[in-house]
PDB file of N, CA and C in Angstrom:
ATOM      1  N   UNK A   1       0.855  -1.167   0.000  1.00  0.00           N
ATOM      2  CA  UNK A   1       0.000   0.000   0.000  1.00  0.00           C
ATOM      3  C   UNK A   1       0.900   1.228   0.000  1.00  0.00           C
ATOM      4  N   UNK A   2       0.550   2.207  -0.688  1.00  0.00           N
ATOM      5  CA  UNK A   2       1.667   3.157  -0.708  1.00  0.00           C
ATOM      6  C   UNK A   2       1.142   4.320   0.252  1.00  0.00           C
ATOM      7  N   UNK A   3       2.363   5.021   0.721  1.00  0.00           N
ATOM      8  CA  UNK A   3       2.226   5.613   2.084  1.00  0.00           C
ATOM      9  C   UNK A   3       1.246   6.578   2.150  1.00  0.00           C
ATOM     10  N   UNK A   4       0.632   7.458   1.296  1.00  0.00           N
ATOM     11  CA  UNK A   4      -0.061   8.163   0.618  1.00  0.00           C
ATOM     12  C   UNK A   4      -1.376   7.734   1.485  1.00  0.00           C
ATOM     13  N   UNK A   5      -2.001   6.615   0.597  1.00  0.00           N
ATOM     14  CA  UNK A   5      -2.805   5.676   1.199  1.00  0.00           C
ATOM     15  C   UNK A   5      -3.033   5.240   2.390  1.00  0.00           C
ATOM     16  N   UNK A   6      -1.788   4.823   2.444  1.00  0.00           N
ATOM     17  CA  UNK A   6      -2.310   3.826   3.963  1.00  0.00           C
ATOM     18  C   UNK A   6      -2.272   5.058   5.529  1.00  0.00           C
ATOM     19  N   UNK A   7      -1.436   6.044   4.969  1.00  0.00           N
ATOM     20  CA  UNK A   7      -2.093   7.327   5.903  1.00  0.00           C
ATOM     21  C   UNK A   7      -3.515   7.859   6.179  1.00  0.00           C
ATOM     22  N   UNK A   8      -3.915   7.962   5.035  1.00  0.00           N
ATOM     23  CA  UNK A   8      -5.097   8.376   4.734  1.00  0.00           C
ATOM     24  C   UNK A   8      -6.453   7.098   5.455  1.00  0.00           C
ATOM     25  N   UNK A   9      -6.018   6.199   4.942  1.00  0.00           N
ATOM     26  CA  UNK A   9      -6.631   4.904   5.620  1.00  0.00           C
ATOM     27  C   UNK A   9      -6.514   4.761   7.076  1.00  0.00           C
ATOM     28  N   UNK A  10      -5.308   4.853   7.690  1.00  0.00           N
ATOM     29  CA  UNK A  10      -4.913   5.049   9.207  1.00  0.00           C
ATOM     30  C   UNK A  10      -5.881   6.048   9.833  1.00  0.00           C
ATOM     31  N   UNK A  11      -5.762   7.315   9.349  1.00  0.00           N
ATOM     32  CA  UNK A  11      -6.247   8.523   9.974  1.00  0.00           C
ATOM     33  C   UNK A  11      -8.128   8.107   9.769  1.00  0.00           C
ATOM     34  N   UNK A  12      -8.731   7.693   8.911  1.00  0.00           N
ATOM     35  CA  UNK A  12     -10.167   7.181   8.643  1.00  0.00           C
ATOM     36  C   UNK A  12     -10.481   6.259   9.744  1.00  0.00           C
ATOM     37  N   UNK A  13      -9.850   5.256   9.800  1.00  0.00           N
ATOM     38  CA  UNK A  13     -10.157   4.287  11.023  1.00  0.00           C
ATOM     39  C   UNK A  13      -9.763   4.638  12.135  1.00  0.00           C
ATOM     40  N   UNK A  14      -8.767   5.381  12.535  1.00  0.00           N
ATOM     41  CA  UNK A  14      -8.502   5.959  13.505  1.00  0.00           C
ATOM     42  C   UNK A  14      -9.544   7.172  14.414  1.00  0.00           C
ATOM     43  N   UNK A  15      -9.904   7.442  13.337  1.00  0.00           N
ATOM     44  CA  UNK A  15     -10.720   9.052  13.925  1.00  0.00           C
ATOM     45  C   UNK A  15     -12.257   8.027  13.921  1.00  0.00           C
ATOM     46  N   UNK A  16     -12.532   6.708  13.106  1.00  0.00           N
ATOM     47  CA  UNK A  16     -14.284   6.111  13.417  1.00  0.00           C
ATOM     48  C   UNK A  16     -13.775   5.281  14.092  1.00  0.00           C
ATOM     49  N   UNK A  17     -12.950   4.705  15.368  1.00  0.00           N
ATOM     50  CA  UNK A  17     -12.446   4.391  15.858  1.00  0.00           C
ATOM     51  C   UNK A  17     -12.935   5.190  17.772  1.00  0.00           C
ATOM     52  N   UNK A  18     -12.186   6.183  17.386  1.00  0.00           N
ATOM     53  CA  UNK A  18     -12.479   7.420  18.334  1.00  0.00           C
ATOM     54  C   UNK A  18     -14.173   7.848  18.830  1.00  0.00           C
ATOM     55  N   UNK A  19     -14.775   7.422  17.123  1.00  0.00           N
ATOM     56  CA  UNK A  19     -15.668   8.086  17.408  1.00  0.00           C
ATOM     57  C   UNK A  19     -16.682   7.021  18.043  1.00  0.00           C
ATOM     58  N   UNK A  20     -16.305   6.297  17.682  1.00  0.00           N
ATOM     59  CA  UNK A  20     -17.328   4.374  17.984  1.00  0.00           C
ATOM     60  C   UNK A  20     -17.040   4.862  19.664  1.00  0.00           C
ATOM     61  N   UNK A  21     -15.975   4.964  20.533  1.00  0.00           N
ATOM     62  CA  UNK A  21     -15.497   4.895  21.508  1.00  0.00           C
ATOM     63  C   UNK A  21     -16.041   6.558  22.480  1.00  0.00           C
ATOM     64  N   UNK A  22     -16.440   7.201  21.866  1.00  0.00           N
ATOM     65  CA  UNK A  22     -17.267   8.396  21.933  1.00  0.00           C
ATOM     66  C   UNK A  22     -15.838   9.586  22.671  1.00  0.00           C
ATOM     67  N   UNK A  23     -14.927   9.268  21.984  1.00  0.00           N
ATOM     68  CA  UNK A  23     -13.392  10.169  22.851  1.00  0.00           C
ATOM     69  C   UNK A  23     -13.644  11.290  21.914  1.00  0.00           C
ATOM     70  N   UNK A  24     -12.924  12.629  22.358  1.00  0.00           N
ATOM     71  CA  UNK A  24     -13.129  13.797  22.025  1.00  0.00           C
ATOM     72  C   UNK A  24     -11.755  13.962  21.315  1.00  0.00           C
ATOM     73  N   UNK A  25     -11.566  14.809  20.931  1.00  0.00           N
ATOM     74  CA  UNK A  25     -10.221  14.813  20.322  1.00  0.00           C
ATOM     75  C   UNK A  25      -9.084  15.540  21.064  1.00  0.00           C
ATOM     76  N   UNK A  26      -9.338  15.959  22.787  1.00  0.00           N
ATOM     77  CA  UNK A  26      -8.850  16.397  23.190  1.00  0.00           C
ATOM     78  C   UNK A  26      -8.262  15.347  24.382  1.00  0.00           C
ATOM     79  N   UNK A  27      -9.003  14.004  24.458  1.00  0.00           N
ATOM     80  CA  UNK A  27      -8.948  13.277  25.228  1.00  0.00           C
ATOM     81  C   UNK A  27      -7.978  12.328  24.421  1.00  0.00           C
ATOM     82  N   UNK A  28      -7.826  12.223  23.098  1.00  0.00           N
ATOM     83  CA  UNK A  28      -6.668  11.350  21.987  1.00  0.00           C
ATOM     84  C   UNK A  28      -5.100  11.911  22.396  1.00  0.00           C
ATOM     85  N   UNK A  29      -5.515  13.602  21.996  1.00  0.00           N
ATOM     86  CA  UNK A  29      -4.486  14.288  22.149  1.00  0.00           C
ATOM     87  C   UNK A  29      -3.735  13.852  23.734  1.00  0.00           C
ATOM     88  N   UNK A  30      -4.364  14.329  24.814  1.00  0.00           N
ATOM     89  CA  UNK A  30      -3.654  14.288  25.908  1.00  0.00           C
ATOM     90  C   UNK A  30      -2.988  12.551  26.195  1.00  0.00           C
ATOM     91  N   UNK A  31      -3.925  11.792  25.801  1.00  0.00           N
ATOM     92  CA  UNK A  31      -3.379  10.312  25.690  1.00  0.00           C
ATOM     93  C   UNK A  31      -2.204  10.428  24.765  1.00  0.00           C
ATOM     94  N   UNK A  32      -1.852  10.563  24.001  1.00  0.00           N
ATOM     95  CA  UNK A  32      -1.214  10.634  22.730  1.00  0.00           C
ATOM     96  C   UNK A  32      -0.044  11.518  23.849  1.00  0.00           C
ATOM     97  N   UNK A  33      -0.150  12.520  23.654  1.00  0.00           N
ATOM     98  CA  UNK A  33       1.072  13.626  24.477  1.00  0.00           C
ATOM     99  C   UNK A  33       1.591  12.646  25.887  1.00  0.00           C
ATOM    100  N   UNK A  34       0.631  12.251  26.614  1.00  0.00           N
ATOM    101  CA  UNK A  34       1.326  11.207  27.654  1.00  0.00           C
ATOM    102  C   UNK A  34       2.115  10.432  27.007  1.00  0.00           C
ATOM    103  N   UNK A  35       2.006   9.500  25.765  1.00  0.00           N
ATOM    104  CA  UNK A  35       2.731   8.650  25.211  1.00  0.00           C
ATOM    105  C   UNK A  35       3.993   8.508  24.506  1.00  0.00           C
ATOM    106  N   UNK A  36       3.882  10.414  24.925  1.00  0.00           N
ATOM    107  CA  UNK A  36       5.660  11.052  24.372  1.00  0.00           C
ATOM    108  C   UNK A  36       5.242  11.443  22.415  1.00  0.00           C
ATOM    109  N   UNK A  37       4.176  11.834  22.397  1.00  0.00           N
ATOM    110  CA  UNK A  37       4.132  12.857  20.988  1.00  0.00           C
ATOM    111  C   UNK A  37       4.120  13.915  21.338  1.00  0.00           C
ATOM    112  N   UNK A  38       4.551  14.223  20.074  1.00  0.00           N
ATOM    113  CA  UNK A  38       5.116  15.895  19.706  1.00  0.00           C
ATOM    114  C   UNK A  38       3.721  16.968  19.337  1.00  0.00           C
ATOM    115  N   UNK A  39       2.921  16.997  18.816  1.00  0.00           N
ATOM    116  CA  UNK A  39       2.008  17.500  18.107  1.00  0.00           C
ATOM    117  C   UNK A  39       1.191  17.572  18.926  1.00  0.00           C
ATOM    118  N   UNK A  40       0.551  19.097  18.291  1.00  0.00           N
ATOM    119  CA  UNK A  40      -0.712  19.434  18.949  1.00  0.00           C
ATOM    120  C   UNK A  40      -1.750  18.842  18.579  1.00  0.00           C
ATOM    121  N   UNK A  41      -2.731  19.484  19.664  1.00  0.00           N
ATOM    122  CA  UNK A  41      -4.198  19.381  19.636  1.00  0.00           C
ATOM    123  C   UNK A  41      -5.116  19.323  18.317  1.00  0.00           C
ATOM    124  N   UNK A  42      -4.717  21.054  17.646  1.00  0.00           N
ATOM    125  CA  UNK A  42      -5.189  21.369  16.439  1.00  0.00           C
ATOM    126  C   UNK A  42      -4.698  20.062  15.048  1.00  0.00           C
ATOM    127  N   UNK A  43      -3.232  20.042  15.279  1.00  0.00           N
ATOM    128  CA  UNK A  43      -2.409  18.886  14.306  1.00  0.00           C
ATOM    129  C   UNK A  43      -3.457  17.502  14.490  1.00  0.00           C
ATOM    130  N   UNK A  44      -3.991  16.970  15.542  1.00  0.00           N
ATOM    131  CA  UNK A  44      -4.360  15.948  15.765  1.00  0.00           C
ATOM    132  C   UNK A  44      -5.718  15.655  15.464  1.00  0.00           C
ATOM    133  N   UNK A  45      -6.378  16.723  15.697  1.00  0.00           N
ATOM    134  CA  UNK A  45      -7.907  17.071  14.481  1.00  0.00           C
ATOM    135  C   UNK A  45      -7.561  17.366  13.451  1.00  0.00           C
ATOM    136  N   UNK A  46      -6.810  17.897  12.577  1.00  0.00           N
ATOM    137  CA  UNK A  46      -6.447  17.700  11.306  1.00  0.00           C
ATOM    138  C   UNK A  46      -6.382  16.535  10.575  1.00  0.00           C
ATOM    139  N   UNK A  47      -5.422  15.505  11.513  1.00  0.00           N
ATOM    140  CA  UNK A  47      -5.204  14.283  11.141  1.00  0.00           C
ATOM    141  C   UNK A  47      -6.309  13.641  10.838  1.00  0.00           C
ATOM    142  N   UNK A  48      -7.163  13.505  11.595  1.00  0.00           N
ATOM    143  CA  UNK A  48      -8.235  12.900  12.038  1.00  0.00           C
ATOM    144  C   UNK A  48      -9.238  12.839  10.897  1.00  0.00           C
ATOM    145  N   UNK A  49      -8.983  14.312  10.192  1.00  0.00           N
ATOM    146  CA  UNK A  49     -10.355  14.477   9.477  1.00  0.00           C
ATOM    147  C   UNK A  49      -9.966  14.668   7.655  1.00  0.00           C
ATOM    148  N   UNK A  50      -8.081  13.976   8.207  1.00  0.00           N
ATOM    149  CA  UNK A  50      -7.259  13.731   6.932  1.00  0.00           C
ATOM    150  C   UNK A  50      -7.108  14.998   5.812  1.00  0.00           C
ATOM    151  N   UNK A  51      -7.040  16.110   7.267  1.00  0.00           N
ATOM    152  CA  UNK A  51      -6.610  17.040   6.311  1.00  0.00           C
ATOM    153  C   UNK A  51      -4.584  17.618   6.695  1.00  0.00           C
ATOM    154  N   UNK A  52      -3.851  16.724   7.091  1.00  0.00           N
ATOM    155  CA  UNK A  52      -2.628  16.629   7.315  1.00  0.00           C
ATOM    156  C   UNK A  52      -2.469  15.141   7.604  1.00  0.00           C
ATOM    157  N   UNK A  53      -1.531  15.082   6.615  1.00  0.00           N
ATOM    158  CA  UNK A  53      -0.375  13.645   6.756  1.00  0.00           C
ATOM    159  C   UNK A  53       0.952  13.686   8.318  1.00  0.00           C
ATOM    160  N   UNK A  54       1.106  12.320   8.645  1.00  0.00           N
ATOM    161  CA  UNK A  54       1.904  13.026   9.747  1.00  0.00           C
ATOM    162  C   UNK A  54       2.678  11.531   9.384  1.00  0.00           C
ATOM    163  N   UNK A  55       4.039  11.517   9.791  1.00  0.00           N
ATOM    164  CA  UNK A  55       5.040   9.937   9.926  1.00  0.00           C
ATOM    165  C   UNK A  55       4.634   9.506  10.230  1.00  0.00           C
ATOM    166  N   UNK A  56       4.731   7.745   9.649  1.00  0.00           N
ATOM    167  CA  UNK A  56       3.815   6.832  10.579  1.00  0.00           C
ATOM    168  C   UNK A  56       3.910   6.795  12.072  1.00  0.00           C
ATOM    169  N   UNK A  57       5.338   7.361  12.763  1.00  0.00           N
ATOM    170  CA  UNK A  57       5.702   7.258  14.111  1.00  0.00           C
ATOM    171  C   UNK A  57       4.421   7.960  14.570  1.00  0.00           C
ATOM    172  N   UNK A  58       4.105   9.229  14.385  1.00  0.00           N
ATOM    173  CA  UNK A  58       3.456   9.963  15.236  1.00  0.00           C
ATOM    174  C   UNK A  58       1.974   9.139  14.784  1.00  0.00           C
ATOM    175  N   UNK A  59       1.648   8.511  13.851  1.00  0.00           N
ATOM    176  CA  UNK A  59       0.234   7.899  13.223  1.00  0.00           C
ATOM    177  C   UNK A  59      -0.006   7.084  14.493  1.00  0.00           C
ATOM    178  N   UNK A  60       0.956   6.275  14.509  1.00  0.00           N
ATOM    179  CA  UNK A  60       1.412   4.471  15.183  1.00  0.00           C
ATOM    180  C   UNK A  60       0.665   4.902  16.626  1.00  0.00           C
ATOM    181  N   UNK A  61       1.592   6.472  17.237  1.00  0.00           N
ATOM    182  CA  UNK A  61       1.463   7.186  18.724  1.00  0.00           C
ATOM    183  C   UNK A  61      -0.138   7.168  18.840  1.00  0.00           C
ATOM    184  N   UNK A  62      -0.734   8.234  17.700  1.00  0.00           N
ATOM    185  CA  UNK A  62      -1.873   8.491  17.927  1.00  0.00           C
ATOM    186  C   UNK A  62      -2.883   7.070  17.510  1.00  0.00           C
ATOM    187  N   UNK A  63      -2.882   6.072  17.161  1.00  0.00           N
ATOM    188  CA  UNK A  63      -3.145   5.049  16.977  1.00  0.00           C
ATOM    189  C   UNK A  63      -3.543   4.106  18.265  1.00  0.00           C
ATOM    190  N   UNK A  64      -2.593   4.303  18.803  1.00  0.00           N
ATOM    191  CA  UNK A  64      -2.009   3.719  20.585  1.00  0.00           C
ATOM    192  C   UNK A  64      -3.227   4.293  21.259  1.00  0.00           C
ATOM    193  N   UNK A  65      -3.128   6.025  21.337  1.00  0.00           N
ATOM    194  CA  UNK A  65      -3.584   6.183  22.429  1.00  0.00           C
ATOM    195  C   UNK A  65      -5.148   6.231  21.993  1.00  0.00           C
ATOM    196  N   UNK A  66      -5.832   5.801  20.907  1.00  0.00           N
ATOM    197  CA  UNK A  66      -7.015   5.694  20.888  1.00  0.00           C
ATOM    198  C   UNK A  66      -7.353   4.555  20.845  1.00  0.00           C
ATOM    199  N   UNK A  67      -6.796   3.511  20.679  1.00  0.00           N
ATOM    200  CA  UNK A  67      -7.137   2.191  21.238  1.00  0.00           C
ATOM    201  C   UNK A  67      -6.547   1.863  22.514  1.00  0.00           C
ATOM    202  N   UNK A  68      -5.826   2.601  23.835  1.00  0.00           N
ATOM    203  CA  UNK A  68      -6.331   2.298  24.980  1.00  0.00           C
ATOM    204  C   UNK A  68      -6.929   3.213  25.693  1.00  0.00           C
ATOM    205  N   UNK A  69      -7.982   4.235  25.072  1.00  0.00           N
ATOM    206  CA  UNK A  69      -8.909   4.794  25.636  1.00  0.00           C
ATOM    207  C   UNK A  69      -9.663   3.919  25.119  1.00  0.00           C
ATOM    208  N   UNK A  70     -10.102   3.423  24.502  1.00  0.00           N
ATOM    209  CA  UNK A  70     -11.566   2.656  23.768  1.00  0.00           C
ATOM    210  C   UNK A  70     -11.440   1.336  24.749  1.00  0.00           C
ATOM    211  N   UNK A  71      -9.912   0.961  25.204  1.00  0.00           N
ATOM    212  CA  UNK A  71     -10.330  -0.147  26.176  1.00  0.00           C
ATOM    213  C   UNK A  71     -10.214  -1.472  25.370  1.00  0.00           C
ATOM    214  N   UNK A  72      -9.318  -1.407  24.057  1.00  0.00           N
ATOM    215  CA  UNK A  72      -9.244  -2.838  23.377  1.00  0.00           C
ATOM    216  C   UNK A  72     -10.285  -3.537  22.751  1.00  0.00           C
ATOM    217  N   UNK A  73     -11.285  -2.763  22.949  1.00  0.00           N
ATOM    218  CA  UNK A  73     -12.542  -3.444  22.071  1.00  0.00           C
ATOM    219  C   UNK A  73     -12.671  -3.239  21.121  1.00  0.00           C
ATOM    220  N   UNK A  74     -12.761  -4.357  20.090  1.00  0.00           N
ATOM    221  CA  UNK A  74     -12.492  -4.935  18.557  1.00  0.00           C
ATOM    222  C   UNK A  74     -13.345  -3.787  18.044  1.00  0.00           C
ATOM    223  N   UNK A  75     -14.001  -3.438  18.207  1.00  0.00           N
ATOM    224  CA  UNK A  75     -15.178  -2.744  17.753  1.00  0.00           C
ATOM    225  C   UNK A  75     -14.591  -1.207  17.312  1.00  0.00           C
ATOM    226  N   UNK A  76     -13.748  -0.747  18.145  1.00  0.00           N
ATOM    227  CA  UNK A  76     -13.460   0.752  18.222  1.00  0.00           C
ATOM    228  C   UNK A  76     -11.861   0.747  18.149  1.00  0.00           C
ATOM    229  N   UNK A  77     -11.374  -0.533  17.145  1.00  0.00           N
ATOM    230  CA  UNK A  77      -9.560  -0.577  17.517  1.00  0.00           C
ATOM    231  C   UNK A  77      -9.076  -0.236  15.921  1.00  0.00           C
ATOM    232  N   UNK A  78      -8.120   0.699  16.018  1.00  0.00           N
ATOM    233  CA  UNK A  78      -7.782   1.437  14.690  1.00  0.00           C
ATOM    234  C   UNK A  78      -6.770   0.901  14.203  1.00  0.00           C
ATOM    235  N   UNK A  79      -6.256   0.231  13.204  1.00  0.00           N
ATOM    236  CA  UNK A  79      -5.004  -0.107  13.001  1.00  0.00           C
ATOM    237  C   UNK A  79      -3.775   0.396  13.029  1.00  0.00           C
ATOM    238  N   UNK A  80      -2.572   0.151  13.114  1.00  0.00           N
ATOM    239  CA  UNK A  80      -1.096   0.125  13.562  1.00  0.00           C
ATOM    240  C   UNK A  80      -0.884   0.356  11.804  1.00  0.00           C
ATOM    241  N   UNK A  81       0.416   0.978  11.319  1.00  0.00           N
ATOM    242  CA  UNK A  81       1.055   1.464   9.992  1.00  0.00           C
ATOM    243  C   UNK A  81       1.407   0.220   9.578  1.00  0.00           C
ATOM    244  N   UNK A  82       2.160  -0.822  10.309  1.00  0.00           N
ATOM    245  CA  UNK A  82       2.269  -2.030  10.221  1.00  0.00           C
ATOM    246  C   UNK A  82       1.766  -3.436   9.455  1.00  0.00           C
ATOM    247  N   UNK A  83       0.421  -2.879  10.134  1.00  0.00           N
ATOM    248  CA  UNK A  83      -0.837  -3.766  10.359  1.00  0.00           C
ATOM    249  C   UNK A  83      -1.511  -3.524   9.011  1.00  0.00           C
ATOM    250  N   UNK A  84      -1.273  -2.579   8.053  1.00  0.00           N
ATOM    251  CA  UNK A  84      -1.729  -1.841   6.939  1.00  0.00           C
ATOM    252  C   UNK A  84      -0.832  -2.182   6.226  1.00  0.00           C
ATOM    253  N   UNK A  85       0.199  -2.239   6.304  1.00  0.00           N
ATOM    254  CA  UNK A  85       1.145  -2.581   5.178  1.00  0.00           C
ATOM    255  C   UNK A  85       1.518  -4.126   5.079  1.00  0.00           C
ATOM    256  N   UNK A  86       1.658  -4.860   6.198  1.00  0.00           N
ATOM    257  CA  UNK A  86       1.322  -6.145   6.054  1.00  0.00           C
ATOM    258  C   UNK A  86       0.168  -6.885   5.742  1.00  0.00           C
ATOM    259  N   UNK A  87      -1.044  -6.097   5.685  1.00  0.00           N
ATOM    260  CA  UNK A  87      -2.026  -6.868   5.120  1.00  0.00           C
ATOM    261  C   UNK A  87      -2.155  -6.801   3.721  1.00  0.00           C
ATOM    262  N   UNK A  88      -0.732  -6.133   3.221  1.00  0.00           N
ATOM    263  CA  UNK A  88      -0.743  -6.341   1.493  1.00  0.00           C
ATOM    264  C   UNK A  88       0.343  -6.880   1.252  1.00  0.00           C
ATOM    265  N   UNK A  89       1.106  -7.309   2.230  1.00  0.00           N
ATOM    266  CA  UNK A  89       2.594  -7.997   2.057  1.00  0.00           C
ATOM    267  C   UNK A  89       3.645  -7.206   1.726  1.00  0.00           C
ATOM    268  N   UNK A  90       3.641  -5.983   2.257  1.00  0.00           N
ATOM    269  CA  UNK A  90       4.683  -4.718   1.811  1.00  0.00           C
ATOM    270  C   UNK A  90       5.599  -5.180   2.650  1.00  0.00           C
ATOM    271  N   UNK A  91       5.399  -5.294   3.592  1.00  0.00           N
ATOM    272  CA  UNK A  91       6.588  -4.728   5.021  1.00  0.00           C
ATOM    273  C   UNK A  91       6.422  -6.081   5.734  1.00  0.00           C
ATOM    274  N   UNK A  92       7.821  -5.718   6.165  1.00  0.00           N
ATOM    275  CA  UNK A  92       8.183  -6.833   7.052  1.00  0.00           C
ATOM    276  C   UNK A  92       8.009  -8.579   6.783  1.00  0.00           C
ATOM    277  N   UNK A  93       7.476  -9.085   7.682  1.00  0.00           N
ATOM    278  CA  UNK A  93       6.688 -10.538   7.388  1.00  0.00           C
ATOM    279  C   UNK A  93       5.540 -10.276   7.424  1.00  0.00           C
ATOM    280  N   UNK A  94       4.754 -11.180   6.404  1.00  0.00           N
ATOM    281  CA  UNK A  94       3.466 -11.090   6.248  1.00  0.00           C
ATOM    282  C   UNK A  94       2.204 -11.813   6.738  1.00  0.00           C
ATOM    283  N   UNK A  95       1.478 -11.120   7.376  1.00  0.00           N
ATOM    284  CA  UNK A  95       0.263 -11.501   8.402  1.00  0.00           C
ATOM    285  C   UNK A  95       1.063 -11.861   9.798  1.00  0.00           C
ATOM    286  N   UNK A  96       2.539 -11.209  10.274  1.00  0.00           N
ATOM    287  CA  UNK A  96       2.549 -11.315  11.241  1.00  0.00           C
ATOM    288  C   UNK A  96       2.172 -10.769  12.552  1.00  0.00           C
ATOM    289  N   UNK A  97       1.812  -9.524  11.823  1.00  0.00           N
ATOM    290  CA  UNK A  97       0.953  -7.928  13.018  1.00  0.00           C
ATOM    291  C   UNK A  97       1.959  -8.025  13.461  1.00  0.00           C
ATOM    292  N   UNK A  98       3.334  -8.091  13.389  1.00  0.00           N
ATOM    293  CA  UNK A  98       4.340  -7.677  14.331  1.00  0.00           C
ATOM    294  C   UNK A  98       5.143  -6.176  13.743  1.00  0.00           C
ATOM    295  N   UNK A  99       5.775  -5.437  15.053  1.00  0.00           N
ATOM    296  CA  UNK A  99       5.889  -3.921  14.508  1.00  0.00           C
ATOM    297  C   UNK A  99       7.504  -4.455  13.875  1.00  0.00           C
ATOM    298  N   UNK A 100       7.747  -3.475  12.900  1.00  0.00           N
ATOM    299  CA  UNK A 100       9.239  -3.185  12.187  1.00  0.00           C
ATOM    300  C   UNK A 100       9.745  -2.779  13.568  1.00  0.00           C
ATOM    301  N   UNK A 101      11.220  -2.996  13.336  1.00  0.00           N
ATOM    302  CA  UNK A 101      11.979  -2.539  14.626  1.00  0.00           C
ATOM    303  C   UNK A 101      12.036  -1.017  15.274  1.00  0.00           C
ATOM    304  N   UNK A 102      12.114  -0.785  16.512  1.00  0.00           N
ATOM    305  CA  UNK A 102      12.118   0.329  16.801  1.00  0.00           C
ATOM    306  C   UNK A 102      12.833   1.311  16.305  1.00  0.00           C
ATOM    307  N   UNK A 103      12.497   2.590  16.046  1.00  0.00           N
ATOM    308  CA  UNK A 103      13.444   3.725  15.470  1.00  0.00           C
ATOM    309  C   UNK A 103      12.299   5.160  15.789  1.00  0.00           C
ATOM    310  N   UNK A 104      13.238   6.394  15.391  1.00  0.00           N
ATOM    311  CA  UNK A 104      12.354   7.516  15.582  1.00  0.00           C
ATOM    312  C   UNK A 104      11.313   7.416  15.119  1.00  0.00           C
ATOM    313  N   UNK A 105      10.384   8.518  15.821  1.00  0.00           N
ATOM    314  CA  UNK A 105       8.730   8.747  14.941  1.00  0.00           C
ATOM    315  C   UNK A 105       8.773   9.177  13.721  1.00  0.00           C
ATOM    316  N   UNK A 106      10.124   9.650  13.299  1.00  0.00           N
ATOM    317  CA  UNK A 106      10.006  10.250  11.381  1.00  0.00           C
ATOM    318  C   UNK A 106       9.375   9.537  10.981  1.00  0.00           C
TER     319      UNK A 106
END
């Protein structure tokens, strides 16, 4: 999937994700900022509503912290950059849901 895409795809499930889970976007953000991201509030409703692209690092961050506000339920869980690119066999090993090795959020 090319990165273009699977951003755009991230930030869609991510933000009906949020919204299934009834979180505000101020409640992502502060989860997200606990989790050691960089970006604001405003940046993070942008994302959301896929009107700014951000590295998958900071995607992956904000990804995190809206699936453990939602509490892990299948229902309201947004996918990982990973998890998107291995379900087309891009990256890494395939269908393993396991993350590429650690490195910066670039």
């Amino acid at each position: 999937m090319h990165d273009d895409t699977a951003a755009a795809v991230q930030a869609r499930l991510a933000r009906r994700a949020a919204e299934q889970a009834g979180l505000t976007t101020d409640q992502v953000w502060w989860q997200y900022f606990e989790l050691g991201g960089e970006v604001g509030a405003l940046e993070i409703e942008a994302y959301l509503h896929e009107c700014l692209e951000l590295p998958p690092g900071h995607r992956d961050l904000i990804t995190c912290a809206v699936n453990e506000l939602a509490g892990g339920t299948a229902a309201a869980r947004a996918p990982f950059s990973w998890e998107l690119e291995s379900s087309r066999g891009d990256a890494g090993s395939p269908g393993t849901g396991r993350r590429p090795g650690p490195g910066p959020l670039s």
